[in-house]
Short mmCIF file of C-alpha atoms in Angstrom, two decimals:
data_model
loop_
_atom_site.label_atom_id
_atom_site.label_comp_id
_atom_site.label_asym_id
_atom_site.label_seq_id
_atom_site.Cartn_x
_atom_site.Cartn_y
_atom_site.Cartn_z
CA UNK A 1 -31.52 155.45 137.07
CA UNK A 2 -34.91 154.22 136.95
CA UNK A 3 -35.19 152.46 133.88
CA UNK A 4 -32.27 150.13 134.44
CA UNK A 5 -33.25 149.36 137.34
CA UNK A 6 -35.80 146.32 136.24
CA UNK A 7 -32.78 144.18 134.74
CA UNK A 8 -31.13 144.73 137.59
CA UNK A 9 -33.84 143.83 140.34
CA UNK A 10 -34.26 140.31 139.11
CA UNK A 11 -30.58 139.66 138.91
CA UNK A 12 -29.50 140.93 142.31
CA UNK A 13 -31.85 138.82 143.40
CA UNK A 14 -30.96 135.93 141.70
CA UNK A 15 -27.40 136.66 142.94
CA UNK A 16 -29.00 136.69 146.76
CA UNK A 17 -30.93 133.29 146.23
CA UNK A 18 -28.43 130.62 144.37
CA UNK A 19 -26.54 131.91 147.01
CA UNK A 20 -28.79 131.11 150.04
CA UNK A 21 -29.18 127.89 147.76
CA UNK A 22 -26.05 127.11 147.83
CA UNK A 23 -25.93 127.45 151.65
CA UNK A 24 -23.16 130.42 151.56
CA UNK A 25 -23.84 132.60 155.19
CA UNK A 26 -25.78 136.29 154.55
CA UNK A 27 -22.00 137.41 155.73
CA UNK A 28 -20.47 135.36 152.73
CA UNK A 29 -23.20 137.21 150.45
CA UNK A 30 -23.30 140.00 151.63
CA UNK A 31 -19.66 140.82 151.66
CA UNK A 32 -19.06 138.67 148.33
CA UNK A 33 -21.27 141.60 147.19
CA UNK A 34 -19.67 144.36 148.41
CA UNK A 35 -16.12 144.03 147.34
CA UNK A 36 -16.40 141.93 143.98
CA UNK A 37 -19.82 144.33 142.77
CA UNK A 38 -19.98 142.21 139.18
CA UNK A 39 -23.19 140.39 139.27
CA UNK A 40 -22.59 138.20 136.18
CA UNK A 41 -19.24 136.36 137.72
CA UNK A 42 -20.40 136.65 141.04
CA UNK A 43 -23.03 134.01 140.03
CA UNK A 44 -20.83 132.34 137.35
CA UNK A 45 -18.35 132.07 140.79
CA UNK A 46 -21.07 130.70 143.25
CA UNK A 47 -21.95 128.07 140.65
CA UNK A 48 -18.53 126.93 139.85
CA UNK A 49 -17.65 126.34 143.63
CA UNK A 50 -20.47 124.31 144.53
CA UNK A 51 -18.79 122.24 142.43
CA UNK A 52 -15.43 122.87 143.83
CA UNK A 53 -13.87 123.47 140.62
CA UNK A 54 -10.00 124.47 140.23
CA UNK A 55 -9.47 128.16 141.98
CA UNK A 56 -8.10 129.12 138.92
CA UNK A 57 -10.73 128.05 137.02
CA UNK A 58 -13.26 130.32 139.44
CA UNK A 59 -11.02 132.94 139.60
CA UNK A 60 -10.49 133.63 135.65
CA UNK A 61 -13.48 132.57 134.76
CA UNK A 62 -15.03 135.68 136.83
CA UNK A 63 -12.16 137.69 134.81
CA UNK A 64 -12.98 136.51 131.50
CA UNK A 65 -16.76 137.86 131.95
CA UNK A 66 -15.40 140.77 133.69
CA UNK A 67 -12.92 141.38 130.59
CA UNK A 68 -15.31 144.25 129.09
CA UNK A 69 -15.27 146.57 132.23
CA UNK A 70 -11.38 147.35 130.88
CA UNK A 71 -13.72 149.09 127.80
CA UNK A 72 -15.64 151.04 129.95
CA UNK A 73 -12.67 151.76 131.92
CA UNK A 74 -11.02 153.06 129.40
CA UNK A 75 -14.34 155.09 128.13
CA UNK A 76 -14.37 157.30 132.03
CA UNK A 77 -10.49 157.35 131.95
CA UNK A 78 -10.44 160.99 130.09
CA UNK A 79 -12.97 162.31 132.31
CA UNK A 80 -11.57 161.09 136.00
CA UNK A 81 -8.48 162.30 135.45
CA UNK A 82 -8.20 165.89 137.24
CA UNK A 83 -10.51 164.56 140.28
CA UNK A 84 -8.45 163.30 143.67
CA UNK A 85 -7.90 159.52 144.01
CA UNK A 86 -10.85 158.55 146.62
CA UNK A 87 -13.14 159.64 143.72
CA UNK A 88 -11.02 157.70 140.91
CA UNK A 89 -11.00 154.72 142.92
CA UNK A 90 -14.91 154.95 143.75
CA UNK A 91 -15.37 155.68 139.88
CA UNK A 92 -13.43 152.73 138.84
CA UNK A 93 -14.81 150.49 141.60
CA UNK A 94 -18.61 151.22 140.54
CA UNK A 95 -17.29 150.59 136.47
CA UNK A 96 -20.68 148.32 135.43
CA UNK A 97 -23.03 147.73 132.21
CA UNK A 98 -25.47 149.90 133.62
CA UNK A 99 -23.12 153.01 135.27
CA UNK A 100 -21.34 153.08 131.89
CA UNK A 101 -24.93 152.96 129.90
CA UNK A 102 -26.10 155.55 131.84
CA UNK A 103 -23.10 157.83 131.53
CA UNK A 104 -22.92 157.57 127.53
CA UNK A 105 -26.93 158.33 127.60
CA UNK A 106 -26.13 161.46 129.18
CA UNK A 107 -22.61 162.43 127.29
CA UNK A 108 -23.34 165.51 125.75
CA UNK A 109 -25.48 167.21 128.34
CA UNK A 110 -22.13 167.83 130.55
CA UNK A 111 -20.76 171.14 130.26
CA UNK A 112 -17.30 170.06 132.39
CA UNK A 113 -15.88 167.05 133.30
CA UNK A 114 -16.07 167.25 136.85
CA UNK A 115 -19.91 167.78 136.18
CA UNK A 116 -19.92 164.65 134.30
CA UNK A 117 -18.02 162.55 137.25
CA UNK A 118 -20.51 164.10 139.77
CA UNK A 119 -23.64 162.79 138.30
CA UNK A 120 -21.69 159.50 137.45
CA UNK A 121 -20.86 158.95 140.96
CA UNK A 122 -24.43 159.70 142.05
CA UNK A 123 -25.85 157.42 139.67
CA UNK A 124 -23.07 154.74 141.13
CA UNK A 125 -24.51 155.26 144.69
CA UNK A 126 -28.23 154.02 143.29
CA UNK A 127 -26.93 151.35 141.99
CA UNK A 128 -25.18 150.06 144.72
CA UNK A 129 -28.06 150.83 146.98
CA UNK A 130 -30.66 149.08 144.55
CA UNK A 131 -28.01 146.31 143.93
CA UNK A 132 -27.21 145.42 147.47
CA UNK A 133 -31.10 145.89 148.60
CA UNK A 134 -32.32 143.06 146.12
CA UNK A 135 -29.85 140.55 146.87
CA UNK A 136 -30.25 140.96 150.14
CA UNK A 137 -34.20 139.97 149.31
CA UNK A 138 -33.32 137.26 146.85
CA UNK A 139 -31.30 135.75 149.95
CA UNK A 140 -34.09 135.93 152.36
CA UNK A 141 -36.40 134.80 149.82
CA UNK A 142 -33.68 131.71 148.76
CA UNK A 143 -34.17 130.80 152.74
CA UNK A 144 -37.95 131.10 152.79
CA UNK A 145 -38.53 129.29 149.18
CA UNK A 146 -40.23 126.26 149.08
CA UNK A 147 -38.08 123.56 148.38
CA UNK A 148 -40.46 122.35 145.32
CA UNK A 149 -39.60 125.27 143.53
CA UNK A 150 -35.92 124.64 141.78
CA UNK A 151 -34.13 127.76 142.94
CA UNK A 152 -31.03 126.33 141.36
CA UNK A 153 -32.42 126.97 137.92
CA UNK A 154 -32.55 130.55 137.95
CA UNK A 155 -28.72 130.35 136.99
CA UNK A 156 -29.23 129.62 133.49
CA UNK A 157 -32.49 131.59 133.13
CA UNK A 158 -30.56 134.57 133.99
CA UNK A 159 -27.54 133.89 131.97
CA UNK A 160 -29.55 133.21 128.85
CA UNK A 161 -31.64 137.01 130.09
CA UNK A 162 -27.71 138.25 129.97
CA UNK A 163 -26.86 136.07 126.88
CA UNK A 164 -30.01 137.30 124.27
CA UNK A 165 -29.51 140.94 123.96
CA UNK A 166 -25.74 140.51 123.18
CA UNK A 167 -26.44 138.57 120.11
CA UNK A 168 -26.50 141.15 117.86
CA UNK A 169 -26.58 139.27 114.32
CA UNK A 170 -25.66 136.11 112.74
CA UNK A 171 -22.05 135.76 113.58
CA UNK A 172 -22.75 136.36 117.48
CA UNK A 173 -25.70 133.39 117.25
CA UNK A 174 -23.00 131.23 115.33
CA UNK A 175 -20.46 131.68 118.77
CA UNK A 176 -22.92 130.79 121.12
CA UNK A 177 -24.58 127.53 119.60
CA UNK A 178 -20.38 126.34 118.59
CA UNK A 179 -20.11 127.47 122.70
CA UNK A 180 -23.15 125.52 123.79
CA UNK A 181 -22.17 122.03 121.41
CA UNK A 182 -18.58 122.35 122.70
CA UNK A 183 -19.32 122.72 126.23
CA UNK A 184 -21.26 119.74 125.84
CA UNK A 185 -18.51 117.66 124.63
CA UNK A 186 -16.29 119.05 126.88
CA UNK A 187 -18.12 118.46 130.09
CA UNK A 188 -16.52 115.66 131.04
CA UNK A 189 -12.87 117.66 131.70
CA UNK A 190 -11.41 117.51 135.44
CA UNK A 191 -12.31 120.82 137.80
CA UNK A 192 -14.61 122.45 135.24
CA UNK A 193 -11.51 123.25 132.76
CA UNK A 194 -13.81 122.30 129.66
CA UNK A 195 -15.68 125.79 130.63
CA UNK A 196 -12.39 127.67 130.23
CA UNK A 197 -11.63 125.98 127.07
CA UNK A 198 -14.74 126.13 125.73
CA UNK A 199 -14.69 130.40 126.07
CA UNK A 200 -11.27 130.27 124.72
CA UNK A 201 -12.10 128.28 121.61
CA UNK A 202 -15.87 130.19 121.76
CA UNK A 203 -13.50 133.65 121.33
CA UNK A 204 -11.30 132.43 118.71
CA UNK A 205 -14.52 131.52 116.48
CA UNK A 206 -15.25 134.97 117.12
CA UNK A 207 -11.80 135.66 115.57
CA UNK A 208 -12.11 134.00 112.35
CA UNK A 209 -15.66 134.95 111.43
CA UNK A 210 -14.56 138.60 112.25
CA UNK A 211 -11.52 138.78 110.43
CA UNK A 212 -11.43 141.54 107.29
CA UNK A 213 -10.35 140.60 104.28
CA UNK A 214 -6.31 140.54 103.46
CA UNK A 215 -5.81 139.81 107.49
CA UNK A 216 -3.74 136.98 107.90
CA UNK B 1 -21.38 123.20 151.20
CA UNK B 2 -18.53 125.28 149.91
CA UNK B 3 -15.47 125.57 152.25
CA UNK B 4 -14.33 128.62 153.86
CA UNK B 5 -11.06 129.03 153.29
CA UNK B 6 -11.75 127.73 149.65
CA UNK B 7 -14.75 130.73 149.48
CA UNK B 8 -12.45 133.68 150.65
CA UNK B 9 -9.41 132.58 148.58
CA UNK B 10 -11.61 132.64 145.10
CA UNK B 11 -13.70 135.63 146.25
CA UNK B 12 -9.96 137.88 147.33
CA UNK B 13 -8.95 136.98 143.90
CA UNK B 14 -11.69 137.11 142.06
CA UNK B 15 -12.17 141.25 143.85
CA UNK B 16 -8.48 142.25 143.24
CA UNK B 17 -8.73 141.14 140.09
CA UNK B 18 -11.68 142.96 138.73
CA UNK B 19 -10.58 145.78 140.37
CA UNK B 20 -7.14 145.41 138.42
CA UNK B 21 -9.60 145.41 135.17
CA UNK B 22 -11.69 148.75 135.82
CA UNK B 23 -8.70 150.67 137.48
CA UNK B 24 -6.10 149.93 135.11
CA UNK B 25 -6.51 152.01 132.16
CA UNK B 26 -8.05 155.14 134.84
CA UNK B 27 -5.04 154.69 136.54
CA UNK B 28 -2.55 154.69 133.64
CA UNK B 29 -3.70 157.53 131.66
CA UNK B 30 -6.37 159.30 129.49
CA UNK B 31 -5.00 158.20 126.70
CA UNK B 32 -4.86 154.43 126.26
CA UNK B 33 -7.00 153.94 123.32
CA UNK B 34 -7.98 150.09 122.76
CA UNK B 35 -8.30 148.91 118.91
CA UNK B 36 -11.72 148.69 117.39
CA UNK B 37 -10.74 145.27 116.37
CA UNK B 38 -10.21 144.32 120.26
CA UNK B 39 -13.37 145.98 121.35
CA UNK B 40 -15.21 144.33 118.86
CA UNK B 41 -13.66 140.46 119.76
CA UNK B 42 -14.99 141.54 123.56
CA UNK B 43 -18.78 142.14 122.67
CA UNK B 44 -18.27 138.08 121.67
CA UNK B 45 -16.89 137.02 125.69
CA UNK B 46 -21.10 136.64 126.36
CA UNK B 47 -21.82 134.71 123.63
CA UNK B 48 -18.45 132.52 123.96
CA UNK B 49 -18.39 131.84 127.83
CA UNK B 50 -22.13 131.97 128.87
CA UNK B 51 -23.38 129.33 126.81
CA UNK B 52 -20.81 127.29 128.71
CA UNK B 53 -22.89 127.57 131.39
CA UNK B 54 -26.34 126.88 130.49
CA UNK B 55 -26.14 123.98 127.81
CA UNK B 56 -24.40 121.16 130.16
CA UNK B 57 -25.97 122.32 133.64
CA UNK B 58 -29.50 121.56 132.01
CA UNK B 59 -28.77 118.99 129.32
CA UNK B 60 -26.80 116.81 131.95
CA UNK B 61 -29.46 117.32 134.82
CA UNK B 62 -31.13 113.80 135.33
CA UNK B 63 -35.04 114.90 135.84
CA UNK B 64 -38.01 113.21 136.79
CA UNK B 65 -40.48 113.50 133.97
CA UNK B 66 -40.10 110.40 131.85
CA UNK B 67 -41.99 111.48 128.53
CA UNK B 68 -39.45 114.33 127.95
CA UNK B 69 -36.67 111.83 128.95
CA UNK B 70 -36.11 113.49 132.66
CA UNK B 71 -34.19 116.93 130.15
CA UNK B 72 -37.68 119.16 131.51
CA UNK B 73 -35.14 121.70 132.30
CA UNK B 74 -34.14 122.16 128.68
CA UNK B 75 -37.17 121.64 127.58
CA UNK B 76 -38.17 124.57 129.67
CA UNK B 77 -35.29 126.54 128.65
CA UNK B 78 -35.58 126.51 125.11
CA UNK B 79 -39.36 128.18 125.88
CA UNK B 80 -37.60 130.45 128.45
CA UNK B 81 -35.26 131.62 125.51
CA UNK B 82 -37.78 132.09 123.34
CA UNK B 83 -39.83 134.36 125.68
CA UNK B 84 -36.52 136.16 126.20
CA UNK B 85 -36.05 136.88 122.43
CA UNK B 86 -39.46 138.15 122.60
CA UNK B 87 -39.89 140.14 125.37
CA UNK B 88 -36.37 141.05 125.89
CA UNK B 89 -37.47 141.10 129.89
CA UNK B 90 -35.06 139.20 132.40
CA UNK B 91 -38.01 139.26 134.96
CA UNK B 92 -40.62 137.47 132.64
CA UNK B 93 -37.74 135.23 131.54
CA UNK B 94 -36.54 134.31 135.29
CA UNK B 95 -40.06 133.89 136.93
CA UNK B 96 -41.48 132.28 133.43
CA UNK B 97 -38.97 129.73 133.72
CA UNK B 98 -39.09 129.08 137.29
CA UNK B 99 -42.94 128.45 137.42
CA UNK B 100 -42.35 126.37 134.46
CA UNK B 101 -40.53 124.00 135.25
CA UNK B 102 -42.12 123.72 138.91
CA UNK B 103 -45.75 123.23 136.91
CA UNK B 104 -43.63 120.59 134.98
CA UNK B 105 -42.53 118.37 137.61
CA UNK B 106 -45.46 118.62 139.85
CA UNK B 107 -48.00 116.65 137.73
#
């Protein structure tokens, strides 16, 4: 577990400060934390209602990001299967970049499956314990900040930390610089809807400039 | 401020329904297979929806340094990014940014 754990340090607690910044109780945080457990839309959330956009726009916008656990999900179906359904619903629960990283690392070395789901689950309880532990910092150190130093700010550093290592070649760089003009001119839409719109047009980019040859 | 009944409503849904994404396909079977071409659109969501994010929440901030127009935050962010391409660290990238832009607008 230990060498994920430096992206996911800085992020928990950048997750525990925008949210002291934007004035949300350590409750709010804390249990925000605990039963959503997806970093990326938690922050993409907490940023969207300080500006009291739509619910729905909050609520699938956190979706949208969360869209690529259903990959993973389906990756650990096969091997949760024969276990009983605490332990399914505590695998699927913990279903994360890093859990599923760290399970695909280690794919071959299982001799069973239930082997496999024990050391997955194991590796799920360090990540909730390192996950909870540095938000829970970043909010006490979101309290303590100075108020010279823009806290506010660390939302787009960390989403462009997220962003870089997902842009594998050419056609991944075209998406995000169409996403960034577009979301420009789109800014001006009621409740934050020109984010929505701007993913959905972002994706179907995506769609064209993957299509083979002889698809419609 | 955000409101509270405003805060638990998005946060319920926003938990049920990412639960409803990582359960789904453990709790329907072992053998829902998803298409290579759908896995492939879904490594794009990042590059379609973050974006979104960053460009108007620092091109749109009014800031105070008047040679760089008061836009110190993209200024800084376009370094930031360029660190990140390098280094590939979040750390560097957050606290790099941070102390950036704070040595920007204090002199």
């Amino acid at each position: 577990m230990l060498p994920i754990a430096p992206g996911i340090i800085p992020f928990g607690a950048v997750m525990g400060t925008v949210s002291a910044d934007a004035h949300m109780s350590f409750f709010q945080t804390v249990s925000m934390n605990a039963i959503v457990f997806a970093g990326a839309s938690q922050i993409a959330a907490v940023e969207l209602m300080k500006y009291q956009a739509a619910i729905w726009v909050v609520v699938a916008t956190g979706l949208i990001i969360n869209l690529r656990f259903l990959l993973y999900s389906a990756a650990l179906s096969p091997v949760v299967q024969q276990e009983p359904f605490a332990k399914k619903l505590f695998s699927a629960f913990c279903v994360t970049d890093q859990s599923y990283a760290v399970m695909s690392a280690k794919q071959d070395k299982f001799r069973t499956n239930h082997e496999a789901v024990e050391f997955y689950i194991g590796s799920c309880v360090c990540m909730l314990i390192v996950w909870h532990s540095s938000v829970m910092a970043g909010y006490v150190f979101g309290n303590f900040a100075p108020k010279s130093i823009s806290l506010d700010y660390a939302i787009p550093l960390s989403f462009v930390a997220l962003l870089i290592p997902t842009l594998k070649n050419h056609k991944y760089i075209l998406v995000a610089i169409f996403s960034s003009v577009v979301s420009l001119l789109l800014n001006d839409l009621p409740y934050r809807t020109g984010l929505m719109a701007t993913a959905l047009l972002g994706i179907a980019v995506a769609y064209f400039l993957t299509r083979k040859k002889g698809d419609a | 401020m955000i409101p509270q009944g405003y805060y638990w409503v998005n946060v319920l849904l926003l938990a049920i329904g990412t639960l409803a994404i990582r359960g789904s396909i453990i709790a329907l079977s072992a053998k829902v297979k998803i298409s290579d071409r759908l896995k492939e659109l879904f490594t794009f969501i990042p590059a379609a929806i973050l974006p979104a994010f960053v460009a108007p929440a620092v091109f749109f901030h009014k800031g105070a340094v008047d040679w760089v127009f008061g836009k110190e935050r993209a200024v800084v962010l376009v370094l930031a990014t360029i660190l990140c391409v390098v280094t590939r660290s979040t750390l560097a990238t957050i606290v790099f940014g941070l102390v950036a832009l704070y040595l920007f607008t204090s002199f």
